[in-house]
Coordinates of C-alpha atoms in Angstrom, one line a residue:
M22 CA -0.1 -0.1 0.0
D23 CA 1.6 3.3 -1.1
T24 CA 1.6 6.4 1.3
T25 CA -1.5 8.0 -0.3
A26 CA -3.4 4.7 0.0
R27 CA -2.3 4.3 3.6
L28 CA -3.6 7.9 4.5
S29 CA -6.9 7.3 2.7
H30 CA -7.3 4.1 4.7
D31 CA -6.5 5.7 8.0
V32 CA -8.9 8.7 7.3
D33 CA -11.5 6.1 6.4
L34 CA -11.2 4.5 9.8
F35 CA -11.1 7.9 11.5
V36 CA -14.5 8.9 9.9
A37 CA -16.2 5.5 10.3
A38 CA -15.2 5.4 14.0
L39 CA -16.2 9.0 14.9
T40 CA -19.1 9.9 12.7
P41 CA -21.7 7.7 14.6
V42 CA -20.4 9.1 17.9
L43 CA -20.9 12.7 16.6
E44 CA -24.2 11.9 15.2
A45 CA -25.3 10.4 18.5
L46 CA -24.3 13.6 20.4
A47 CA -26.0 15.8 17.9
R48 CA -29.3 13.9 18.3
A49 CA -28.9 14.0 22.1
T50 CA -28.5 17.7 22.1
G51 CA -31.2 18.4 19.5
M52 CA -28.8 19.3 16.7
D53 CA -28.7 18.3 13.1
P54 CA -26.6 15.1 12.7
S55 CA -26.5 15.2 9.0
R56 CA -23.3 17.2 9.0
A57 CA -21.4 14.8 11.3
G58 CA -19.5 12.9 8.7
A59 CA -18.3 16.1 7.0
D60 CA -17.2 17.6 10.3
V61 CA -15.2 14.4 11.3
A62 CA -13.6 14.4 7.8
L63 CA -12.7 18.1 8.1
D64 CA -10.9 17.4 11.4
S65 CA -8.8 14.7 9.7
Y66 CA -8.0 17.1 6.9
H67 CA -6.8 19.8 9.2
L68 CA -4.6 17.3 11.0
A69 CA -3.1 16.0 7.7
A70 CA -2.7 19.5 6.4
A71 CA -1.0 20.8 9.5
L72 CA 1.5 18.0 9.5
V73 CA 2.2 18.4 5.7
V74 CA 3.4 22.0 6.3
A75 CA 5.2 21.3 9.7
D76 CA 8.6 21.0 8.3
G77 CA 8.2 24.2 6.2
R78 CA 8.6 22.4 2.9
V79 CA 5.5 21.5 1.0
G80 CA 6.1 19.4 -2.2
D81 CA 3.6 19.0 -5.1
H82 CA 3.4 15.4 -4.4
E83 CA 2.0 16.2 -0.8
I84 CA -0.5 18.6 -2.1
L85 CA -1.6 16.1 -4.8
A86 CA -2.0 13.4 -1.9
L87 CA -4.1 15.7 0.1
I88 CA -6.3 16.5 -2.9
S89 CA -6.5 12.9 -3.7
V90 CA -7.5 11.8 -0.3
F91 CA -9.9 14.7 0.8
A92 CA -11.3 16.3 -2.4
G93 CA -14.2 13.8 -2.3
R94 CA -14.8 14.2 1.4
L95 CA -15.0 18.0 1.8
D96 CA -17.0 20.9 0.4
G97 CA -15.1 23.8 -1.0
R98 CA -12.3 24.7 -3.4
L99 CA -10.0 21.6 -2.9
G100 CA -11.7 19.3 -5.4
Q101 CA -10.6 21.0 -8.7
A102 CA -7.5 22.6 -7.3
T103 CA -3.9 22.2 -8.6
P104 CA -0.8 22.4 -6.4
E105 CA -0.1 25.9 -7.9
E106 CA -3.7 27.0 -7.2
V107 CA -3.4 25.8 -3.5
R108 CA -0.4 27.9 -3.1
R109 CA -1.8 30.9 -4.9
Q110 CA -5.0 30.8 -2.9
G111 CA -3.1 30.2 0.5
L112 CA -5.1 27.2 1.4
L113 CA -2.3 25.8 3.5
D114 CA -1.0 29.1 4.8
D115 CA -2.5 28.9 8.4
A116 CA -2.6 25.0 8.5
A117 CA 0.0 24.7 11.1
E118 CA -2.0 26.7 13.6
W119 CA -4.4 23.9 14.0
L120 CA -1.9 21.9 16.1
G121 CA -1.7 24.5 18.7
A122 CA -4.9 23.6 20.4
P123 CA -7.5 20.7 20.7
S124 CA -10.0 20.9 17.9
P125 CA -13.7 21.8 18.7
L126 CA -14.6 18.2 17.8
F127 CA -12.1 16.8 20.4
S128 CA -13.3 19.2 22.9
L129 CA -16.8 18.3 22.3
L130 CA -16.0 14.6 22.8
R131 CA -14.0 15.4 25.9
D132 CA -16.9 17.4 27.5
A133 CA -19.2 14.4 26.7
D134 CA -16.7 11.9 28.2
L135 CA -16.4 13.9 31.3
G136 CA -20.1 13.9 31.7
D137 CA -20.7 10.2 31.3
H138 CA -17.2 8.6 31.8
S139 CA -17.1 7.2 28.3
A140 CA -14.1 6.8 26.2
R141 CA -14.8 8.8 23.0
T142 CA -11.7 10.9 23.2
R143 CA -9.6 7.7 23.5
V144 CA -11.1 6.5 20.1
Y145 CA -10.3 10.0 18.5
Y146 CA -6.7 9.7 19.9
E147 CA -6.2 6.3 18.5
R148 CA -7.5 7.0 15.0
A149 CA -6.0 10.6 14.8
M150 CA -2.4 9.2 15.6
A151 CA -2.9 6.8 12.8
V152 CA -3.7 9.7 10.4
A153 CA -0.7 11.7 11.8
H154 CA 1.8 8.8 11.1
A155 CA 0.4 8.2 7.8
T156 CA 0.7 11.8 6.8
A157 CA 4.4 12.0 8.2
A158 CA 5.3 9.1 5.9
F159 CA 4.3 11.1 2.7
D160 CA 7.7 12.2 1.4
G161 CA 9.7 8.9 2.4
Y162 CA 11.9 10.9 4.8
T163 CA 10.4 12.1 8.1
D164 CA 12.6 14.8 9.5
R165 CA 12.9 16.2 13.0
L166 CA 10.3 18.9 12.6
E167 CA 7.7 16.5 11.3
L168 CA 8.4 14.0 14.2
A169 CA 8.3 17.0 16.8
A170 CA 4.9 18.1 15.4
V171 CA 3.5 14.6 15.7
D172 CA 4.9 14.2 19.1
D173 CA 3.5 17.6 20.3
F174 CA 0.2 16.6 18.9
R175 CA 0.3 13.2 20.8
K176 CA 1.3 14.8 24.0
M177 CA -1.4 17.4 23.9
L178 CA -4.1 14.7 23.3
L179 CA -2.7 12.4 26.1
R180 CA -2.6 15.3 28.5
L181 CA -6.3 16.2 27.7
L182 CA -7.7 12.6 27.8
P183 CA -10.1 12.2 30.7
T184 CA -9.1 9.8 33.4
P185 CA -11.4 6.8 33.5
P186 CA -13.2 6.3 36.8
A187 CA -11.9 3.7 39.2
A188 CA -13.7 0.5 38.7
P189 CA -15.6 -0.8 41.7
A190 CA -13.7 -3.3 43.8
A191 CA -14.7 -6.9 43.4
P192 CA -15.5 -8.6 46.7
P193 CA -12.7 -10.7 48.1
A194 CA -12.9 -14.4 47.4
Q195 CA -14.3 -16.6 50.1
G196 CA -11.8 -17.2 52.9
T197 CA -9.3 -14.4 51.9
G198 CA -8.8 -10.9 53.3
P199 CA -9.3 -7.7 51.5
G200 CA -6.7 -6.7 49.0
P201 CA -4.8 -3.2 49.0
A202 CA -7.5 -1.5 47.1
E203 CA -10.3 -3.0 49.0
T204 CA -9.1 -2.2 52.5
A205 CA -11.5 0.1 54.4
P206 CA -9.7 2.7 56.5
A207 CA -10.3 3.2 60.2
E208 CA -13.2 5.3 61.1
G209 CA -14.5 5.3 57.5
R210 CA -11.9 7.9 56.4
P211 CA -10.4 7.8 52.9
V212 CA -6.8 6.9 53.0
G213 CA -6.0 9.5 50.5
T214 CA -6.3 10.6 46.9
V215 CA -5.5 7.9 44.5
E216 CA -4.5 9.0 40.9
G217 CA -3.2 7.2 37.9
L218 CA -4.3 3.7 38.9
H219 CA -6.4 3.4 35.6
E220 CA -4.4 5.6 33.3
P221 CA -2.8 4.2 30.2
E222 CA 0.8 3.3 30.9
R223 CA 3.3 5.9 29.7
S224 CA 6.6 5.0 28.3
L225 CA 9.8 6.4 29.8
D226 CA 10.2 8.8 26.8
E227 CA 6.6 10.0 27.2
S228 CA 7.0 10.7 30.9
L229 CA 10.2 12.7 30.5
A230 CA 8.6 14.6 27.6
A231 CA 5.6 15.5 29.9
L232 CA 8.1 16.7 32.5
D233 CA 10.0 18.8 29.9
E234 CA 6.5 20.5 29.1
L235 CA 6.1 21.8 32.6
V236 CA 6.6 25.6 32.8
G237 CA 9.9 26.5 34.6
L238 CA 11.3 24.1 37.2
D239 CA 14.7 23.7 35.4
G240 CA 16.4 22.6 38.4
V241 CA 13.7 20.2 39.4
K242 CA 13.7 18.7 35.8
A243 CA 17.4 18.2 36.0
E244 CA 17.2 16.3 39.4
V245 CA 14.5 14.0 38.2
R246 CA 16.5 13.3 35.0
L247 CA 19.5 12.5 37.2
V248 CA 17.5 10.2 39.3
T249 CA 16.2 8.5 36.0
D250 CA 19.7 8.2 34.6
L251 CA 21.0 6.6 37.6
L252 CA 18.1 4.0 37.6
R253 CA 18.9 3.2 33.9
V254 CA 22.5 2.7 34.6
E255 CA 21.6 0.3 37.4
Q256 CA 19.8 -1.6 34.8
L257 CA 22.5 -1.7 32.4
R258 CA 25.0 -2.9 35.1
R259 CA 22.7 -5.6 36.2
A260 CA 22.2 -6.8 32.5
R261 CA 26.1 -7.3 32.5
D262 CA 26.2 -8.9 35.9
L263 CA 28.3 -5.9 37.3
P264 CA 27.8 -5.0 41.0
V265 CA 25.1 -2.2 41.7
A266 CA 25.1 0.1 44.6
V267 CA 21.3 0.4 45.1
Q268 CA 20.2 3.7 46.3
S269 CA 17.0 4.6 48.1
R270 CA 14.2 5.7 45.7
H271 CA 12.4 7.7 48.3
L272 CA 12.5 11.5 47.8
V273 CA 11.9 14.8 49.6
F274 CA 10.2 17.7 47.9
T275 CA 10.6 21.1 49.4
G276 CA 9.2 24.4 48.5
N277 CA 6.2 26.8 48.7
P278 CA 2.7 25.6 47.8
G279 CA 1.7 25.4 44.1
T280 CA 5.2 24.9 42.9
G281 CA 4.3 21.7 41.0
K282 CA 5.4 19.1 43.7
T283 CA 2.2 17.0 43.3
T284 CA 2.4 17.2 39.4
V285 CA 6.2 16.1 39.5
A286 CA 5.2 13.3 41.9
R287 CA 2.7 11.9 39.4
L288 CA 5.4 12.0 36.7
V289 CA 7.9 10.3 39.0
A290 CA 5.4 7.5 39.6
Q291 CA 5.1 7.0 35.8
I292 CA 8.9 7.1 35.4
Y293 CA 9.3 4.6 38.1
R294 CA 6.8 2.3 36.6
A295 CA 8.5 2.5 33.2
L296 CA 11.8 1.7 34.7
G297 CA 10.3 -1.3 36.7
V298 CA 10.9 0.2 40.1
V299 CA 7.1 0.0 41.0
E300 CA 4.6 -2.3 39.4
R301 CA 1.7 0.0 38.9
G302 CA 2.9 3.6 39.1
H303 CA -0.2 5.1 40.5
L304 CA 0.1 8.0 43.0
V305 CA -1.6 8.1 46.5
E306 CA -1.6 11.4 48.1
T307 CA -2.2 11.9 52.0
D308 CA -1.3 14.1 54.8
R309 CA -1.2 14.0 58.6
S310 CA -5.0 13.7 58.7
G311 CA -4.9 10.5 56.7
L312 CA -2.2 9.0 58.8
V313 CA -2.8 9.9 62.5
A314 CA -5.7 8.6 64.4
G315 CA -7.1 9.9 67.8
F316 CA -6.7 6.7 69.8
V317 CA -4.0 4.4 71.0
G318 CA -3.4 1.6 68.3
Q319 CA -5.3 3.2 65.5
T320 CA -2.5 5.4 63.9
A321 CA -0.3 2.3 63.0
T322 CA -3.3 0.7 61.4
R323 CA -4.1 3.9 59.4
V324 CA -0.5 4.2 58.1
T325 CA -0.7 0.5 57.0
E326 CA -3.9 1.2 55.1
V327 CA -2.3 4.0 53.3
F328 CA 0.7 1.9 52.3
D329 CA -1.8 -0.9 51.1
A330 CA -3.4 1.6 48.9
A331 CA -0.1 2.8 47.5
D332 CA 1.2 -0.8 46.9
G333 CA 3.0 -1.0 43.6
G334 CA 3.1 2.9 43.3
V335 CA 4.2 6.1 45.0
L336 CA 2.9 7.5 48.3
L337 CA 3.1 11.4 48.5
I338 CA 2.8 12.7 52.2
D339 CA 2.1 16.5 51.9
E340 CA 3.1 18.7 54.7
A341 CA 4.8 15.6 56.3
Y342 CA 6.5 18.0 58.9
A343 CA 3.1 18.0 60.6
L344 CA 3.8 14.4 61.8
A345 CA 6.6 15.6 63.9
R346 CA 4.5 18.2 65.8
G347 CA 2.6 17.8 69.0
G348 CA 3.3 16.9 72.6
E349 CA 4.1 13.6 74.2
R350 CA 0.5 12.4 73.8
D351 CA 0.4 13.1 70.2
F352 CA 0.3 10.0 67.8
G353 CA 2.4 11.7 65.1
A354 CA 5.5 10.0 66.4
E355 CA 3.8 6.6 66.1
A356 CA 3.0 7.4 62.6
I357 CA 6.6 8.2 61.7
D358 CA 7.8 5.0 63.4
T359 CA 5.2 3.0 61.5
L360 CA 6.4 4.7 58.3
V361 CA 10.0 4.0 58.8
K362 CA 9.1 0.3 59.3
L363 CA 6.9 0.0 56.4
M364 CA 9.4 1.7 54.1
E365 CA 11.9 -1.0 55.0
D366 CA 9.4 -3.9 54.8
R367 CA 8.0 -2.8 51.5
R368 CA 11.1 -1.1 49.9
D369 CA 10.6 -3.1 46.7
R370 CA 6.9 -2.3 46.4
V371 CA 6.3 1.4 47.5
V372 CA 8.2 4.7 47.0
V373 CA 7.6 7.5 49.4
I374 CA 7.9 11.1 48.6
V375 CA 7.5 13.6 51.5
A376 CA 6.8 17.3 50.7
G377 CA 6.5 20.6 52.5
Y378 CA 8.2 23.9 53.5
T379 CA 12.0 23.7 53.3
D380 CA 12.8 24.5 56.9
E381 CA 10.2 22.2 58.4
M382 CA 11.1 19.4 56.2
A383 CA 14.6 19.5 57.6
T384 CA 13.1 19.2 61.1
F385 CA 11.0 16.3 60.0
I386 CA 13.9 14.3 58.6
D387 CA 15.7 14.7 61.9
A388 CA 12.6 13.6 63.9
N389 CA 13.6 9.8 63.5
P390 CA 17.0 8.3 63.1
G391 CA 15.7 6.1 60.3
L392 CA 14.4 8.9 58.1
R393 CA 17.7 10.4 57.0
S394 CA 19.1 7.2 55.5
R395 CA 15.7 6.5 53.7
F396 CA 15.5 10.0 52.2
P397 CA 18.9 10.9 50.9
K398 CA 17.8 13.1 48.1
T399 CA 16.0 16.4 48.4
I400 CA 14.6 18.3 45.4
F401 CA 13.9 22.1 45.9
F402 CA 10.9 23.6 44.1
P403 CA 11.5 27.4 43.7
D404 CA 8.8 29.9 43.5
Y405 CA 7.6 30.7 39.9
T406 CA 8.8 34.1 38.3
T407 CA 6.2 36.5 37.0
D408 CA 7.1 35.5 33.4
E409 CA 6.6 31.7 34.3
L410 CA 3.2 32.5 36.1
L411 CA 2.1 34.4 33.0
A412 CA 3.1 31.3 30.8
I413 CA 0.8 29.2 33.1
L414 CA -1.9 31.6 32.6
E415 CA -1.5 31.4 28.9
L416 CA -1.5 27.6 29.1
L417 CA -4.8 27.5 31.2
A418 CA -6.3 29.9 28.7
R419 CA -5.4 27.8 25.7
R420 CA -6.7 24.5 27.3
H421 CA -10.0 26.1 28.1
H422 CA -10.3 27.9 24.7
Y423 CA -9.8 31.4 25.9
R424 CA -7.5 34.2 24.5
L425 CA -5.9 36.9 26.5
T426 CA -5.6 40.3 25.1
R427 CA -2.4 42.3 25.5
G428 CA -4.3 44.5 28.1
A429 CA -5.3 41.3 30.0
R430 CA -1.7 40.1 29.9
D431 CA -0.5 43.5 31.2
A432 CA -3.0 43.7 34.0
M433 CA -2.2 40.2 35.1
R434 CA 1.6 41.0 35.0
T435 CA 0.9 44.0 37.3
L436 CA -0.9 41.8 39.8
L437 CA 1.7 39.1 39.8
D438 CA 4.6 41.7 40.2
R439 CA 2.8 43.1 43.2
A440 CA 2.2 39.8 44.9
P441 CA 4.8 39.3 47.7
R442 CA 7.0 36.3 47.3
D443 CA 6.9 35.3 51.0
R444 CA 6.3 32.2 52.8
G445 CA 3.1 30.5 51.6
F446 CA 3.2 32.4 48.2
G447 CA 0.5 30.5 46.0
N448 CA 2.6 30.1 42.8
G449 CA 0.7 28.0 40.4
R450 CA -2.4 28.1 42.6
L451 CA -2.4 31.9 42.4
A452 CA -2.2 31.7 38.6
R453 CA -5.1 29.3 38.5
N454 CA -7.2 31.5 40.8
L455 CA -6.5 34.4 38.9
F456 CA -7.4 32.7 35.6
E457 CA -10.6 31.4 37.3
A458 CA -11.6 34.9 38.7
A459 CA -11.0 36.5 35.2
V460 CA -13.2 33.8 33.5
A461 CA -16.1 34.6 36.1
R462 CA -15.8 38.3 35.6
Q463 CA -15.8 37.8 31.8
A464 CA -18.9 35.7 32.1
S465 CA -20.7 38.6 33.7
R466 CA -19.4 40.9 31.1
V467 CA -20.4 38.7 28.1
V468 CA -23.9 38.0 29.5
A469 CA -24.6 41.8 29.7
R470 CA -23.2 42.2 26.1
V471 CA -25.2 39.4 24.8
D472 CA -28.3 40.7 26.2
A473 CA -27.5 44.3 24.8
L474 CA -26.9 42.8 21.3
H475 CA -30.1 40.7 21.4
R476 CA -32.1 43.8 22.2
E477 CA -30.7 45.4 19.1
G478 CA -31.4 42.4 17.1
R479 CA -27.8 41.4 16.7
E480 CA -25.9 38.2 17.4
H481 CA -22.8 37.7 19.5
T482 CA -19.7 36.1 18.0
E483 CA -17.3 33.4 19.2
E484 CA -14.8 36.1 19.9
D485 CA -17.1 37.5 22.5
L486 CA -17.1 34.3 24.2
V487 CA -13.3 33.4 24.2
T488 CA -11.6 36.8 24.8
L489 CA -10.4 37.8 28.3
T490 CA -9.7 41.5 28.4
A491 CA -8.3 43.9 31.0
R492 CA -11.7 44.6 32.4
D493 CA -12.0 40.8 33.3
V494 CA -8.8 40.8 35.4
P495 CA -9.6 41.4 39.2
E496 CA -8.1 44.4 40.8
R497 CA -6.4 42.3 43.5
A498 CA -5.6 38.7 44.1
D499 CA -4.8 36.8 47.3
P500 CA -1.2 35.6 46.9
H501 CA -1.6 32.8 49.4
A502 CA -5.0 31.7 47.9
T503 CA -5.2 27.8 47.9
A504 CA -6.4 25.7 45.1
D505 CA -5.2 22.4 43.5
G506 CA -2.1 23.0 41.6

């Protein structure tokens, strides 16, 4: 099968898989389903055209292949065009911009998946990647720019795929005790937040690429890559029967809130799974309230339950220093003692990351003689600069299909510059809260504008809905505001 036939085949599969999905969504929302097939085909065309121009060189054979594959599927000027006419009419001039954000079709499928926990976006991802690879094979030589474009597109979709809900635990077999995921915590309390247990497994390269995509954190990225390299060298030495000086996998993350500690912990879990350090690579996040009970004998049980939930993955203990606080009758010390014992007993099954403020984490490590040897490596997460916080805001805007005007960016920069970088500075959380506040203010402004336009017999535009202006930026923002981030 030649490259044009391969692309045509993969476009057929893309259209066949997604047209009935879009038709069903259209009927469910009272829309006309008759355009579904053409809309799906248009998405595949935009993807193919964007990748054709990704390397900056568009040959006649590539344009002819696009015409051959898509002329019969799309309305418009493409059917009778020649390569010269395509260039003269600028039909591919802005094609590359399509890769910069998820398409309206993908966003529609994602919203539907988030509503009913289906997997429409997974189908889109699999079929779109087949189209992308077929397009990249057009000219017989796939250069670095084309590969980078395909990779960026893949990472964007993977990042936006909704996480499937956890399946209900099956009852234990007769005569057996509950497994790790089935253990009910003491007093009915949740042991912690479990993430990534049912996510598709990432390769090592995918996890490292996702790490590189994070805004800022250059020092953190370097430290995680160093840990990764050490683990890979260990594997290579074992393969040649050379002695290996095994080092502790456990880590200390220090820094202010919102500096990306939880996000990096998720990626470390994926990296450790890809390297075979842990089996499943999920992340369980907890804190003092999830570990310390109020009565004698319950704390050790609770810590064990959290370890059971993290079995085969990574346990993140946020504000771990709080375990070392309290008087003689406090059970935090019991939690630390149990933690140290379980880290030794399950050293091949669970990796622990403890996180918190820099000075307090040093006090925590000194609270028990067994902690320092088990946590030999500390990674510091610095506060974000104003430019980095603006980059986070821009990223949030793109992901949610908003656009910041220059006035909005300037107003946000002023707010961020004024925020004191003191203890507890919100960092990424501040950026997210600022974005959400701007969206809320924009909603009020847009509603007023839409009502005014309708009274005049005019319609609002998409630009009205997606643009954030200086008027939408709040006059002040709490630099210590909390949110997930």
